[in-house]
Every structure is written in structure tokens, then in C-alpha cells.
Amino acid sequence: MTTISTSTSTPKAEPTTTQLMDWYRQMSVIRQFEVKCAQSYQQQKIGGFCHLYVGQEAVAVGSIAATRPQDYVITAYRDHGHAIARGMEMTPLFAELYGKASGCSRGKGGSMHFFDAEKNFFGGHAIVGGHIPLAIGLGWAAKYRKEDRVTLCYFGDGAINQGSFHEALNLAGIHKLPCIFMVENNGYAMGTHLHRSSAVTDLKLRTGDAYGIPGKEVDGMDCIAMYQMMRDGIEYCRSGNGSLFLEVKTYRYRGHSMSDPQKYRTKEEVAKYQDHDPIGRLEKLLREKKLLDDGKVAAMNDEIHAAVEKAHEEADGAAFPTTEDIWKDVYAMPFGPYLAR
Amino acid sequence: MPVLQFREALREAMSEEMRRNPDVFLMGEEVAEYNGAYKVSEGMLKEFGPQRVVDTPISEAGFSGLGIGAAMVGMRPIIEFMTFSFSLVAFDQVVNNAPKMSYMSGGQFKVPVVFRGISGPGQQLAATHSWSVEALYTHVPGLKVVVPTTPAEAKGLLKTAIRDDDPVIFLENESMYGNKGEVPEGDFLLPFGVADVKREGRDCTIVAWGQGCITALAAAEQLEKEHGIRCEVIDPRTLRPLDLPAIVRSVKKTGYCVTVETGYPTCGIGAELAALVHEHCFDDLDNHVVRVASLDVPMPYSKPLLQQVVPSVQRVADAVKKAVYFKG
């Protein structure tokens, strides 16, 4: 089987202290953003389903840190973290959550459907596994046009038993598409543990023999490991080797969505993972390197808190879409009697 | 003007658009090396090569989604379903991803993809392979649904579909692939949302498209010859957008309306047309709209049963007679 360069003697990409500080900050932003979302949800400012990324921050931050602006990013419905890691501003994200016209999807998408064409962020998709075929279309277009772009496609462990996953990976394998498929394995498809949903639970094994796509495992609670794996992975794809499958071991501290009483797991289990918290781990390292201390951590958290509050307030005060907006963007080329009869 | 088969007109449309725009490609089962299950894409692999005429595994959800993703970054994929009955295993892609990306992204992404292939009952293919999918897909805001009846329409509408920035469902029919007709050469495009009056008349309007339109035209011919009933046959050509004004104009003239479709009557296109005609022509109607559709059963295999289930010339003629209170 093909191996990627992480398994050879190639030196691992060591992140700079600036990068480490940046990731620490980004992960902290995501966490505080999500905490604010939980609050806004309880205040019924956010409607629909809302799936928080708390605990999984290192996955989006570490992996997207290794991308370039021209690379394509597409994910599932737990998409707040990826959007922030991709550089989307918090105000349009809160505005989207509050259904405002200035939202990143103009108030038409909500929590599960964040989009940003300028940032090459292709959503935000809520049908489990339904976006994986879109990812291979992005990869297909890049390869067809001979463009130097890699597609990052994220999904949860619930998606890997959907037909769309298997069909997409088979096609990616046939055409050697420059795509990295990442299963963010947080152990549960909603409330169903992996052991009850998957015949083969060692997920990294599922694509090698089946689709000729090498699988790797990475600790998704470790931002640095995530980054190093993705740097190598992106290089592997850019070099024309085809696709890659990553099993990212992670954990979500919150429920599947805001309406999840979490009766399927114990508080002790959650606490065990929180001991390996991705933000706490990086903070410990940065303290050892004397880049952070109590004062700096407190100052950064205060600063982030203020930024989150400011974004929330701006979004909260923004205008809702108008009645005319109902009919906008149904078609790119609208004509004929689509409009009110 | 050259006379082409329906399938040749489709091929001409695709080939011309592929020569014109390198972002257009054709993908589907057996489109390349096999030269198309129904020979629509015959010779295209030779001209355009395997990068642009692409065989797929039997994997409809995979390759239809691939087309949608590629379209989101500006490519113009033509995705062929060997039959639209198989599009149903890709239903999520076609009804959730293709038509909703523009809306859900606030207009940031367009999806200029064409899904094309055969729809409607063929030669004794039984229940699972005989879907007329137009009602299923016309139901969905964000999709456009096109049903050509003549070879010229096959070319003109397909070229428009490929250049359209929205996802288009383009429905063909196996029994019509060999039909011949004059087809304009070169850049011939027909607009969406413009119906064609296939036959003029003042006694009764028949609204029909595709395979049903051919049946309706034969019935109109018979009715005029045998009973002097002159039907006006309106072919909407696109069901979304629908040229409602053309239908209303005709019904206001005739006072009667019959719809013909190979799909099912329950929640069918005819049901929608009947509602629209009743809303817009209530005072002009001298009878309720009469619908002709396949009988409301899964499509049977046995030939004599199938012939009774699918709308026949006789059934359309009888429906018109009923509509206009003809007592012969």
C-alpha cells in the first residue's frame, strides 16, 4: 500500500511559536464562540439545530492551518469551528445564526449551512454524508483544470456508513483526486456509539483495500499533530498521488446538538477526555515555552470574550432579511413564473 | 435544413457546447467506450477524449454529486442518467444539493449542471424502470425541468440547458430517440419558459409534452379527421419555468382543457395544470379540466396491461370528447 511521508524519515514540520500562539488563540475563539452560541440558543436567538464544536477545536484549527487560500474546504453541519479556522469573521456567523440579512449565508442557511465563496468555504451541509460527493466534484474540477488545489472534506463517524461516502471514495480512488477525507471520529453518531454503528471500528482501515486510498490515524485532540499530518497530507495530494483518508480521533464535550440530554454516555467519560483538552494541552506547552503565563492567558481570554460579545451585539442588532429576500437566489437566472402567482 | 434523429440532435448540442467551452464535460454510465447505452454520445469519446467524456461506475449518488460539486466552481457538467429511474438512488443529490446551494449560500454558489437521460415508460421495463419523473422534479424549487418533443427542441433546449446557470433536469424518452426532424445548424438555442403551439385549433386545448405530446398530436389528428374537433396542442417544453400565459391564452380561446402525461395522476403535472387553469380561466371554462395520465398503478410488465396503463391515442381522444361534451 502507498504510504504518505509521515511514515518515512522526512522531518516533521515544526510549527513556529507564532503559529502555536495563533492556534491557541483560534481554538480559544472557537470555544468562546460556541459557549456564546449555547447561551444564545437558550435565549432562543438561534433556531433550528445547533451542533457545537467544543472539544474538537484542534481538528479544524490544526488542519486548516496547513491549507493555502486556494484550497477548497467543505464540511458537515458541525461547521462553526471550520468557518472560524478558515478565517470567517464572527459577526456574519452570529448574524447567520440569528437569521439576519448580513449573515454569511444571508440568513438562508443557519447554523448547519455556513458558506463563504471568497474563503473557498463550500459549506456547511446537513444531510449526513451528502456533501462527500460534492467534495470529489471540487477535486475533479481542480484536477480537470490542472489547478494546484487540494480539497479538504470533513464529516463525522456517522457519515461513513452512508452510501454517498463509499461512492465518493471509490470515484476519488479511480480518478486519483486531490482530496483529503477526514472523519472526525468523536465516538458517537448522534447517540449511537461507533461500536454499534460500524462493523469495522478501526476506521483508517476502511478505505485502503476498498478504494486504494491510504488511511492514517491522527490524534485530533492535538493541534500540532493535526497540523503535521495535514501538511504531509496536502503535499501528498498536491504531488499527484491521489486522495487520502484520515481518521481523526476526537471528542465532543457537548451533546450532539443543543437538544441532546446525553443519556448514552457518562459524565466520567466526558471528564476523561476533558483531561486531554486540546486547548489545555497547547496551553501547557506554551507555558513551558514561557510564551504564556496566568496574566497572558487571562488577558487573551478577556480580549476574546470582548470580541465575541461585540460580534454578538453587532449581529443581534442587524436587520432581518426583507419579504422580497424570500424570492432571491432561488435561481441564478430567474425568469418565468417562479415568483408570486 | 439537415434532418437528424432525436439522439443525433442531442449529440450535436453537447458536442457544439463542448467545442465552445472547455468547462463542459459529459459523465455517466457507458457514455464513453460503450458509446452510450442508447448511442446518444456515440463518437464523442473519439472527439473529446476520456477527460471530457467520462465513464462512471454504477454509482449515481457519487457521480451526480461530483457534477454538482464541479458546477459549484463554475464547471458545466452534463451528467447522464442511463434512465431517470436510476436518478432515484441519487435523489438526495438531485433534490437537496443541486437546487439548494444557491439559496442556502445566499447566492454565493451557482450550480450549472445538466442532468439528462430517459424518462417515462419504455418497452415493457416493468415498474422500477418506467418512472416518469417530471412531477417529482418539477415539485422542487431551484430545479428547472425541460422536456423536448422534437429533434430541433432536443438540440435547442439542451444547448440552453448547458449554458443556464441553474441545475436543469432534461428528460428524454427511449421511444423518441429514433424520431427524425429538421434541426437548425449551429448556434440554435430555444428559450426556457416559452411554450410551443404544436397544432392550432379552437375547440379544445390539449397541454402535453414529450412522449405524451406525440400521443396528443396523433389524437388531435384523429379527432379532426373523424369528428371535426379541432384541438389546440400546447407543448410547454419546460415545466419549470412554465409558460402559463400561453396555456391561459389558449384555454380562454377554446373554453376546454385536457392534460396528457405519462406520469401518474395523483399529484401529477396534470393536477397542477388543472389547478392553474381553474384559477386563471374559471370564467372561460365550459367544463372542468380533464386529465389523462398513466393509471395509478406500478407499471406492469405484460404488454396488453402496459398498453392500457400508459395513455393511448384513444384514451386522449376519449378525454377530449368527454371534455367538450361530444356525443357522437
XYZ file of C-alpha atoms in Angstrom:
669
model
C 0.000 0.000 0.000
C 1.084 3.544 -0.643
C 2.390 5.351 2.374
C 2.498 9.036 2.939
C 5.588 10.825 4.010
C 4.712 10.915 7.703
C 5.813 7.316 7.937
C 9.223 7.954 6.381
C 12.234 9.741 7.787
C 11.103 13.129 6.458
C 11.434 15.574 9.348
C 8.132 16.673 10.775
C 7.171 20.243 10.137
C 7.836 22.009 13.408
C 5.442 24.907 13.891
C 6.840 28.276 14.843
C 5.963 29.912 18.124
C 3.881 32.449 16.201
C 1.870 29.603 14.718
C 1.408 27.949 18.097
C 0.185 31.167 19.660
C -2.119 31.735 16.722
C -3.646 28.271 17.039
C -4.094 28.644 20.765
C -5.917 31.866 20.124
C -8.061 30.409 17.315
C -9.093 27.423 19.411
C -9.967 29.750 22.283
C -12.026 31.902 19.925
C -13.950 28.855 18.693
C -14.621 27.697 22.230
C -15.855 31.049 23.413
C -17.892 31.456 20.252
C -19.567 28.121 20.918
C -20.217 28.944 24.565
C -21.913 32.129 23.405
C -23.923 30.103 20.879
C -25.171 27.840 23.655
C -26.284 30.913 25.572
C -27.959 32.479 22.533
C -29.660 29.192 21.760
C -31.100 29.056 25.257
C -32.297 32.620 24.767
C -33.946 31.417 21.552
C -31.952 33.790 19.403
C -30.768 30.739 17.453
C -33.389 28.486 15.900
C -33.270 25.068 14.319
C -30.493 22.641 15.116
C -27.220 23.832 16.543
C -24.246 21.464 16.848
C -21.344 22.755 18.891
C -17.684 22.035 18.233
C -16.467 22.251 21.831
C -13.699 19.666 22.336
C -12.952 19.249 18.625
C -11.291 22.635 18.055
C -7.834 21.240 17.327
C -9.134 19.338 14.279
C -10.295 22.346 12.306
C -7.560 24.673 13.523
C -4.645 22.279 13.027
C -5.784 21.032 9.637
C -6.845 24.335 8.111
C -3.572 25.881 9.307
C -1.872 23.668 6.746
C -4.011 24.834 3.822
C -3.479 27.658 1.370
C -6.222 30.139 0.429
C -6.841 28.434 -2.919
C -7.574 25.069 -1.304
C -11.205 24.030 -1.016
C -12.849 23.306 2.341
C -16.206 21.559 2.750
C -17.710 20.151 5.902
C -20.839 18.798 7.551
C -23.288 20.512 9.876
C -20.984 20.922 12.898
C -19.348 23.719 10.950
C -18.750 26.699 13.245
C -15.182 25.710 14.074
C -14.152 25.157 10.468
C -15.611 28.500 9.434
C -13.674 30.372 12.131
C -10.486 28.443 11.405
C -10.910 29.313 7.730
C -10.872 32.973 8.674
C -14.541 33.860 8.545
C -15.417 36.767 10.821
C -17.584 36.135 13.863
C -20.112 38.879 13.167
C -21.523 37.355 9.938
C -21.507 33.961 11.663
C -23.575 35.196 14.595
C -25.732 37.112 12.112
C -26.357 33.869 10.225
C -27.247 32.082 13.454
C -29.692 34.860 14.293
C -31.230 34.702 10.796
C -30.052 38.133 9.725
C -29.589 39.513 6.212
C -25.923 40.180 6.911
C -25.310 36.519 7.811
C -22.642 34.572 5.942
C -25.460 32.835 4.038
C -27.787 35.879 4.080
C -29.915 34.270 6.744
C -30.966 31.427 4.429
C -28.770 28.701 5.894
C -28.475 28.894 9.652
C -26.055 27.025 11.896
C -25.666 23.999 9.640
C -25.138 25.917 6.395
C -22.322 28.423 6.671
C -20.860 29.421 3.279
C -18.121 31.789 2.144
C -17.173 31.719 -1.533
C -14.294 34.161 -1.078
C -12.691 31.922 1.504
C -13.294 28.832 -0.614
C -15.547 27.532 2.126
C -18.196 25.368 0.452
C -20.459 24.769 3.472
C -21.921 23.602 5.937
C -24.012 20.530 4.828
C -26.713 18.930 6.887
C -27.632 15.656 5.211
C -25.208 13.196 6.757
C -22.649 12.210 4.117
C -24.486 14.106 1.382
C -21.639 16.548 0.813
C -18.902 13.963 0.276
C -19.817 13.574 -3.433
C -19.627 17.376 -3.742
C -16.082 17.243 -2.386
C -14.981 14.919 -5.158
C -16.577 17.328 -7.630
C -14.369 20.082 -6.251
C -11.385 17.776 -6.531
C -12.443 16.753 -10.021
C -12.649 20.387 -11.153
C -9.195 21.177 -9.752
C -7.644 18.178 -11.459
C -9.502 18.765 -14.738
C -8.349 22.387 -14.850
C -4.840 21.452 -13.704
C -5.142 23.831 -10.775
C -2.992 23.442 -7.702
C -5.749 22.984 -5.154
C -6.424 20.340 -2.547
C -9.943 19.711 -1.235
C -10.436 19.105 2.477
C -13.642 17.268 3.257
C -14.739 16.806 6.872
C -17.509 14.568 8.147
C -18.396 12.675 11.284
C -18.223 8.976 12.104
C -21.930 8.781 11.407
C -21.315 9.577 7.732
C -19.039 6.682 6.923
C -21.877 4.200 6.705
C -23.746 6.242 4.124
C -23.625 5.083 0.520
C -22.552 8.543 -0.574
C -19.297 8.126 1.380
C -18.452 4.850 -0.330
C -19.484 6.013 -3.789
C -17.463 9.193 -3.457
C -14.354 7.474 -2.164
C -14.491 4.881 -4.904
C -14.661 7.616 -7.536
C -11.872 9.546 -5.802
C -9.799 6.374 -5.865
C -10.466 5.716 -9.552
C -9.568 9.249 -10.620
C -6.848 9.900 -8.018
C -8.484 13.137 -6.992
C -6.578 15.615 -4.800
C -8.903 15.245 -1.822
C -8.325 14.642 1.866
C -11.261 12.987 3.548
C -11.333 13.450 7.280
C -13.621 11.520 9.553
C -13.851 13.416 12.800
C -14.425 10.355 14.914
C -15.900 11.678 18.133
C -17.226 8.262 19.032
C -20.896 8.891 18.511
C -23.227 9.226 15.555
C -25.746 11.313 17.469
C -26.303 8.876 20.354
C -25.092 5.672 18.711
C -21.604 4.590 19.668
C -19.225 3.606 16.906
C -19.232 0.018 18.129
C -22.924 -0.189 17.403
C -22.767 1.591 14.033
C -19.665 0.198 12.350
C -18.742 -3.395 11.615
C -15.109 -2.279 11.365
C -14.315 0.281 14.037
C -10.679 0.806 13.097
C -11.765 3.377 10.568
C -8.389 4.065 8.998
C -8.542 0.556 7.544
C -11.753 1.138 5.677
C -10.530 2.828 2.518
C -7.132 1.313 1.709
C -8.122 -2.101 0.439
C -11.588 -0.962 -0.586
C -10.754 2.123 -2.638
C -6.984 2.319 -2.895
C -6.978 5.374 -0.662
C -4.441 5.105 2.152
C -5.814 5.676 5.622
C -3.996 7.287 8.528
C -4.896 7.915 12.122
C -4.208 11.149 13.919
C -4.866 12.471 17.410
C -7.463 15.154 16.867
C -7.036 16.446 20.411
C -3.516 17.537 19.480
C -3.383 20.602 17.277
C 0.279 20.140 16.407
C -0.153 16.512 15.365
C -3.135 17.572 13.294
C -1.122 20.252 11.545
C 1.830 17.989 10.838
C -0.367 15.255 9.445
C -2.155 17.708 7.192
C 0.997 19.365 5.929
C 2.243 16.000 4.784
C -1.190 15.019 3.541
C -1.644 18.139 1.456
C 1.818 17.668 -0.016
C 0.936 14.067 -0.810
C -2.194 15.158 -2.679
C -0.513 18.080 -4.423
C 2.126 15.730 -5.743
C -0.480 13.834 -7.715
C -0.684 10.753 -5.512
C -4.446 10.863 -5.258
C -6.637 11.013 -2.201
C -6.015 10.436 1.461
C -8.277 9.304 4.292
C -7.668 10.435 7.841
C -9.278 9.020 10.914
C -9.169 11.892 13.354
C -9.720 10.738 16.925
C -11.575 13.438 18.750
C -14.375 14.007 21.231
C -17.188 16.453 21.693
C -17.897 17.660 25.185
C -21.377 18.889 24.419
C -24.327 16.889 23.161
C -24.832 16.006 19.517
C -26.963 19.119 19.242
C -28.323 21.586 21.747
C -31.326 19.351 22.363
C -29.350 16.262 23.393
C -29.793 15.044 27.018
C -26.729 12.744 26.539
C -28.146 9.676 28.244
C -25.868 7.432 26.181
C -22.626 8.326 27.967
C -21.370 9.022 31.478
C -20.098 12.255 32.936
C -16.911 10.363 33.811
C -16.315 9.564 30.152
C -16.629 13.223 29.199
C -14.338 14.231 32.062
C -11.705 11.737 30.936
C -11.474 13.420 27.548
C -11.527 16.879 29.052
C -8.287 15.918 30.806
C -6.767 15.872 27.304
C -8.374 19.086 26.255
C -6.778 20.394 23.047
C -6.649 23.954 24.332
C -5.310 22.897 27.730
C -2.637 20.761 26.094
C -1.377 23.552 23.895
C -1.582 25.991 26.780
C 0.624 23.722 28.882
C 3.208 23.627 26.124
C 3.114 27.362 25.645
C 3.525 27.886 29.384
C 6.542 25.589 29.338
C 7.975 27.643 26.494
C 7.338 30.760 28.616
C 5.089 32.169 25.913
C 2.077 32.165 28.204
C 1.516 32.753 31.886
C -1.546 33.342 34.037
C -1.654 37.015 33.186
C -1.321 36.492 29.446
C -3.942 33.729 29.394
C -6.387 35.904 31.315
C -5.706 38.880 29.081
C -6.195 36.857 25.908
C -9.403 35.335 27.195
C -10.733 38.739 28.166
C -9.865 40.116 24.775
C -11.576 37.197 23.014
C -14.572 37.496 25.274
C -14.909 41.155 24.333
C -14.605 40.308 20.622
C -17.248 37.591 20.891
C -19.607 39.919 22.746
C -19.046 42.672 20.207
C -19.733 40.337 17.276
C -22.831 39.011 19.014
C -24.120 42.521 19.662
C -23.498 43.648 16.092
C -25.337 40.607 14.782
C -28.132 40.919 17.302
C -28.738 44.487 16.201
C -28.590 43.730 12.484
C -31.643 43.697 10.231
C -33.621 40.622 9.336
C -33.999 39.850 5.625
C -36.947 41.506 3.922
C -40.008 39.823 2.449
C -38.511 40.382 -1.016
C -35.471 38.357 0.065
C -37.666 35.253 0.235
C -37.557 35.108 -3.557
C -33.888 35.932 -4.022
C -31.309 33.356 -5.079
C -33.751 30.516 -5.738
C -32.325 30.723 -9.252
C -29.158 32.296 -10.562
C -31.019 33.019 -13.803
C -34.571 33.662 -12.665
C -37.276 34.166 -15.205
C -40.657 32.774 -15.916
C -43.448 32.484 -13.391
C -41.398 31.382 -10.388
C -42.456 34.417 -8.457
C -45.753 35.041 -6.774
C -48.588 33.939 -8.967
C -32.101 22.183 -43.086
C -30.491 18.914 -42.024
C -32.772 16.122 -40.847
C -31.494 14.484 -37.683
C -32.628 11.808 -35.303
C -33.546 12.990 -31.814
C -30.421 11.313 -30.413
C -28.243 12.955 -33.051
C -29.671 16.355 -32.192
C -28.763 15.808 -28.535
C -25.276 14.747 -29.566
C -24.895 17.811 -31.769
C -25.929 20.089 -28.904
C -23.452 18.520 -26.484
C -20.614 18.429 -28.993
C -21.099 22.031 -30.057
C -21.154 23.204 -26.448
C -18.075 21.150 -25.610
C -16.193 22.681 -28.541
C -17.292 26.097 -27.391
C -16.497 25.800 -23.683
C -13.740 23.630 -22.168
C -15.594 23.569 -18.828
C -18.352 21.405 -20.338
C -17.895 17.663 -19.901
C -20.110 14.588 -20.168
C -20.158 11.975 -17.445
C -22.291 8.900 -16.875
C -22.609 5.171 -17.165
C -21.409 3.812 -20.527
C -21.223 7.228 -22.155
C -17.656 6.797 -23.416
C -16.276 3.432 -24.512
C -19.681 1.834 -24.982
C -20.730 4.936 -26.972
C -23.821 5.434 -24.850
C -26.394 2.898 -23.726
C -28.743 4.428 -26.311
C -25.998 5.711 -28.625
C -26.649 9.335 -27.769
C -22.950 10.006 -27.140
C -21.689 7.840 -30.000
C -18.313 9.077 -31.246
C -17.902 11.706 -28.564
C -15.114 9.870 -26.757
C -13.167 9.840 -30.000
C -13.512 13.570 -30.460
C -13.133 14.777 -26.895
C -11.094 12.090 -25.147
C -11.546 10.361 -21.805
C -11.013 13.517 -19.748
C -14.219 15.039 -21.094
C -16.365 12.034 -21.927
C -16.161 10.046 -18.757
C -17.421 6.569 -17.940
C -18.500 6.054 -14.359
C -19.106 3.083 -12.126
C -22.761 2.326 -11.375
C -22.751 4.926 -8.666
C -25.412 7.541 -9.308
C -25.175 9.349 -5.963
C -21.412 9.573 -6.389
C -21.209 10.921 -9.913
C -24.259 13.179 -9.732
C -22.779 14.745 -6.606
C -19.456 15.054 -8.391
C -21.205 17.036 -11.093
C -22.815 19.349 -8.544
C -19.517 19.966 -6.757
C -17.723 20.676 -10.039
C -20.539 23.037 -11.031
C -20.125 24.955 -7.764
C -16.716 26.076 -9.007
C -18.005 27.016 -12.453
C -17.705 23.853 -14.500
C -20.678 22.868 -16.642
C -21.121 19.138 -16.235
C -23.602 17.132 -18.270
C -24.493 14.174 -16.086
C -26.247 11.390 -17.971
C -28.521 9.027 -16.119
C -28.917 5.867 -18.145
C -32.516 6.327 -17.125
C -34.044 8.764 -14.674
C -35.414 5.741 -12.857
C -31.811 5.398 -11.632
C -31.686 9.044 -10.589
C -33.795 7.977 -7.644
C -30.769 6.411 -5.952
C -29.198 9.867 -6.282
C -32.352 11.652 -5.158
C -30.661 13.433 -2.256
C -28.034 14.886 -4.582
C -30.561 15.981 -7.184
C -33.210 17.463 -4.888
C -31.158 18.559 -1.877
C -27.765 19.579 -3.167
C -28.250 20.812 -6.736
C -31.246 23.111 -6.240
C -30.456 24.424 -2.780
C -26.842 25.560 -2.883
C -27.677 28.919 -4.425
C -30.422 29.694 -1.935
C -28.715 28.335 1.156
C -25.491 30.178 0.381
C -27.325 33.449 -0.204
C -26.431 33.334 -3.896
C -22.693 32.748 -3.406
C -22.672 29.482 -5.336
C -24.377 28.583 -8.593
C -24.902 25.032 -9.809
C -24.865 24.992 -13.642
C -25.257 21.243 -14.014
C -27.449 19.377 -16.512
C -28.884 16.008 -15.571
C -30.147 14.297 -18.693
C -31.408 10.888 -19.743
C -34.534 8.948 -20.495
C -37.715 9.146 -18.500
C -41.092 7.550 -18.979
C -42.306 4.061 -19.726
C -40.247 2.175 -22.322
C -40.747 -1.232 -23.886
C -42.079 -3.431 -21.059
C -39.457 -2.472 -18.499
C -41.847 -3.058 -15.580
C -42.373 -0.945 -12.508
C -38.920 0.125 -11.322
C -37.540 1.162 -14.734
C -40.548 3.049 -16.037
C -40.632 6.227 -13.994
C -41.891 9.451 -15.499
C -40.049 11.716 -13.111
C -41.276 15.131 -14.204
C -43.734 15.564 -11.336
C -41.090 14.531 -8.781
C -38.571 17.072 -10.013
C -40.901 19.877 -11.069
C -42.051 19.898 -7.454
C -38.658 21.198 -6.338
C -37.920 24.935 -6.275
C -34.406 25.530 -7.564
C -34.606 22.951 -10.341
C -35.579 23.638 -13.950
C -37.322 20.844 -15.838
C -37.134 20.523 -19.602
C -38.922 18.011 -21.844
C -38.212 18.328 -25.573
C -40.633 16.756 -28.042
C -38.936 17.258 -31.427
C -35.306 16.806 -32.527
C -34.993 20.567 -33.022
C -36.173 21.135 -29.460
C -33.769 18.471 -28.258
C -30.895 20.499 -29.651
C -32.122 23.998 -28.906
C -33.219 23.285 -25.365
C -30.146 21.224 -24.467
C -27.824 23.993 -25.586
C -29.799 26.433 -23.447
C -29.669 23.987 -20.529
C -25.875 23.708 -20.741
C -25.486 27.499 -20.765
C -28.022 28.000 -17.965
C -26.562 28.815 -14.557
C -29.074 26.676 -12.672
C -29.471 22.910 -12.339
C -31.553 21.532 -15.204
C -33.413 18.217 -15.359
C -33.536 17.308 -19.064
C -35.939 14.471 -19.822
C -35.719 12.360 -22.972
C -37.573 9.229 -23.995
C -36.271 5.993 -25.403
C -39.096 5.618 -27.902
C -38.306 9.060 -29.338
C -34.535 8.679 -29.884
C -35.022 7.481 -33.473
C -37.579 10.164 -34.377
C -36.398 12.394 -37.182
C -36.897 16.067 -37.818
C -35.316 19.173 -39.226
C -32.738 20.650 -36.901
C -31.173 24.079 -37.451
C -27.414 24.043 -37.799
C -25.023 25.881 -35.498
C -25.904 28.122 -32.618
C -29.578 27.328 -32.270
C -30.944 27.915 -28.789
C -34.532 27.777 -27.580
C -35.523 29.804 -24.524
C -36.897 28.211 -21.358
C -40.404 29.170 -20.312
C -41.767 29.568 -23.827
C -44.416 27.081 -24.911
C -44.843 25.938 -28.479
C -48.208 25.667 -30.184
C -47.749 22.299 -31.826
C -51.146 22.386 -33.517
C -53.666 25.196 -33.754
C -57.372 24.735 -33.117
C -60.301 26.418 -31.433
C -62.367 23.586 -29.965
C -60.245 22.222 -27.106
C -56.791 22.882 -25.635
C -54.556 19.889 -25.011
C -51.476 20.524 -22.862
C -48.870 17.812 -23.408
C -45.080 17.407 -23.571
C -42.572 14.811 -24.714
C -43.954 11.336 -25.282
C -47.412 12.495 -24.178
C -47.339 15.275 -26.759
C -46.718 12.827 -29.577
C -49.718 10.821 -28.386
C -51.769 14.016 -28.101
C -50.876 15.119 -31.631
C -51.989 11.755 -33.007
C -55.245 12.052 -31.074
C -55.796 15.603 -32.352
C -55.267 14.413 -35.903
C -57.776 11.607 -35.420
C -60.366 13.849 -33.748
C -60.276 16.354 -36.576
C -60.401 13.706 -39.248
C -63.157 11.630 -37.677
C -65.257 14.206 -35.848
C -64.169 17.652 -36.985
C -62.983 18.517 -33.475
C -60.068 20.909 -33.858
C -57.714 20.667 -30.895
C -55.006 23.162 -29.998
C -51.966 21.281 -28.731
C -49.796 23.363 -26.404
C -46.356 21.954 -25.599
C -44.897 23.805 -22.580
C -41.427 22.347 -23.403
C -40.261 23.421 -19.952
C -42.376 22.501 -16.941
C -40.321 24.792 -14.698
C -40.403 27.567 -15.777
C -43.925 27.070 -17.072
C -45.355 29.283 -19.808
C -48.671 29.709 -18.046
C -49.739 32.703 -20.154
C -49.612 30.570 -23.319
C -51.834 27.934 -21.712
C -54.246 30.534 -20.371
C -54.435 32.266 -23.754
C -55.345 29.014 -25.461
C -57.915 27.925 -22.861
C -59.592 31.334 -22.972
C -59.973 30.762 -26.701
C -61.224 27.174 -26.599
C -63.046 27.013 -23.256
C -61.887 23.437 -22.705
C -58.677 21.861 -21.459
C -57.234 18.346 -21.420
C -53.816 17.468 -19.974
C -51.781 14.452 -21.061
C -48.851 12.888 -19.225
C -47.144 9.519 -18.922
C -46.702 10.124 -15.209
C -49.232 9.361 -12.510
C -52.419 11.338 -11.924
C -52.075 11.764 -8.169
C -50.202 14.997 -7.536
C -49.078 14.895 -11.143
C -48.280 17.733 -13.532
C -51.855 17.494 -14.809
C -53.146 18.110 -11.298
C -51.041 21.264 -11.071
C -52.113 22.399 -14.546
C -55.759 21.780 -13.697
C -55.444 23.910 -10.577
C -53.723 26.696 -12.515
C -56.246 26.635 -15.336
C -59.113 26.702 -12.866
C -57.511 29.628 -11.041
C -56.828 31.645 -14.174
C -59.620 30.645 -16.579
C -62.535 29.873 -14.267
C -64.998 32.118 -16.067
C -63.858 30.980 -19.507
C -64.191 27.245 -18.895
C -67.201 25.375 -20.175
C -66.163 22.195 -18.374
C -63.649 21.142 -15.751
C -60.138 20.248 -16.875
C -59.863 16.587 -17.869
C -56.621 14.805 -17.015
C -55.120 11.900 -18.931
C -52.267 10.129 -17.154
C -50.907 6.648 -16.653
C -53.244 4.605 -14.496
C -52.423 4.898 -10.808
C -50.593 1.575 -10.524
C -46.943 0.466 -10.678
C -46.086 -0.066 -14.346
C -46.942 -3.695 -15.290
C -44.662 -5.800 -17.469
C -47.213 -7.635 -19.615
C -47.714 -5.868 -22.915
C -51.513 -5.754 -23.067
C -51.584 -4.442 -19.497
C -48.913 -1.848 -20.177
C -50.795 -0.599 -23.226
C -53.840 0.014 -21.072
C -51.912 1.749 -18.304
C -49.990 4.279 -20.424
C -52.073 7.000 -22.135
C -53.013 5.891 -25.641
C -54.227 7.900 -28.627
C -57.694 6.516 -27.996
C -57.696 7.477 -24.320
C -56.668 11.047 -25.178
C -59.341 11.221 -27.900
C -61.959 9.950 -25.471
C -60.882 12.517 -22.885
C -61.282 15.348 -25.394
C -64.737 14.082 -26.390
C -65.710 13.966 -22.728
C -64.322 17.441 -22.117
C -66.219 19.061 -24.992
C -69.435 17.075 -24.340
C -69.123 15.459 -27.755
C -71.863 12.968 -28.352
C -71.020 11.064 -31.496
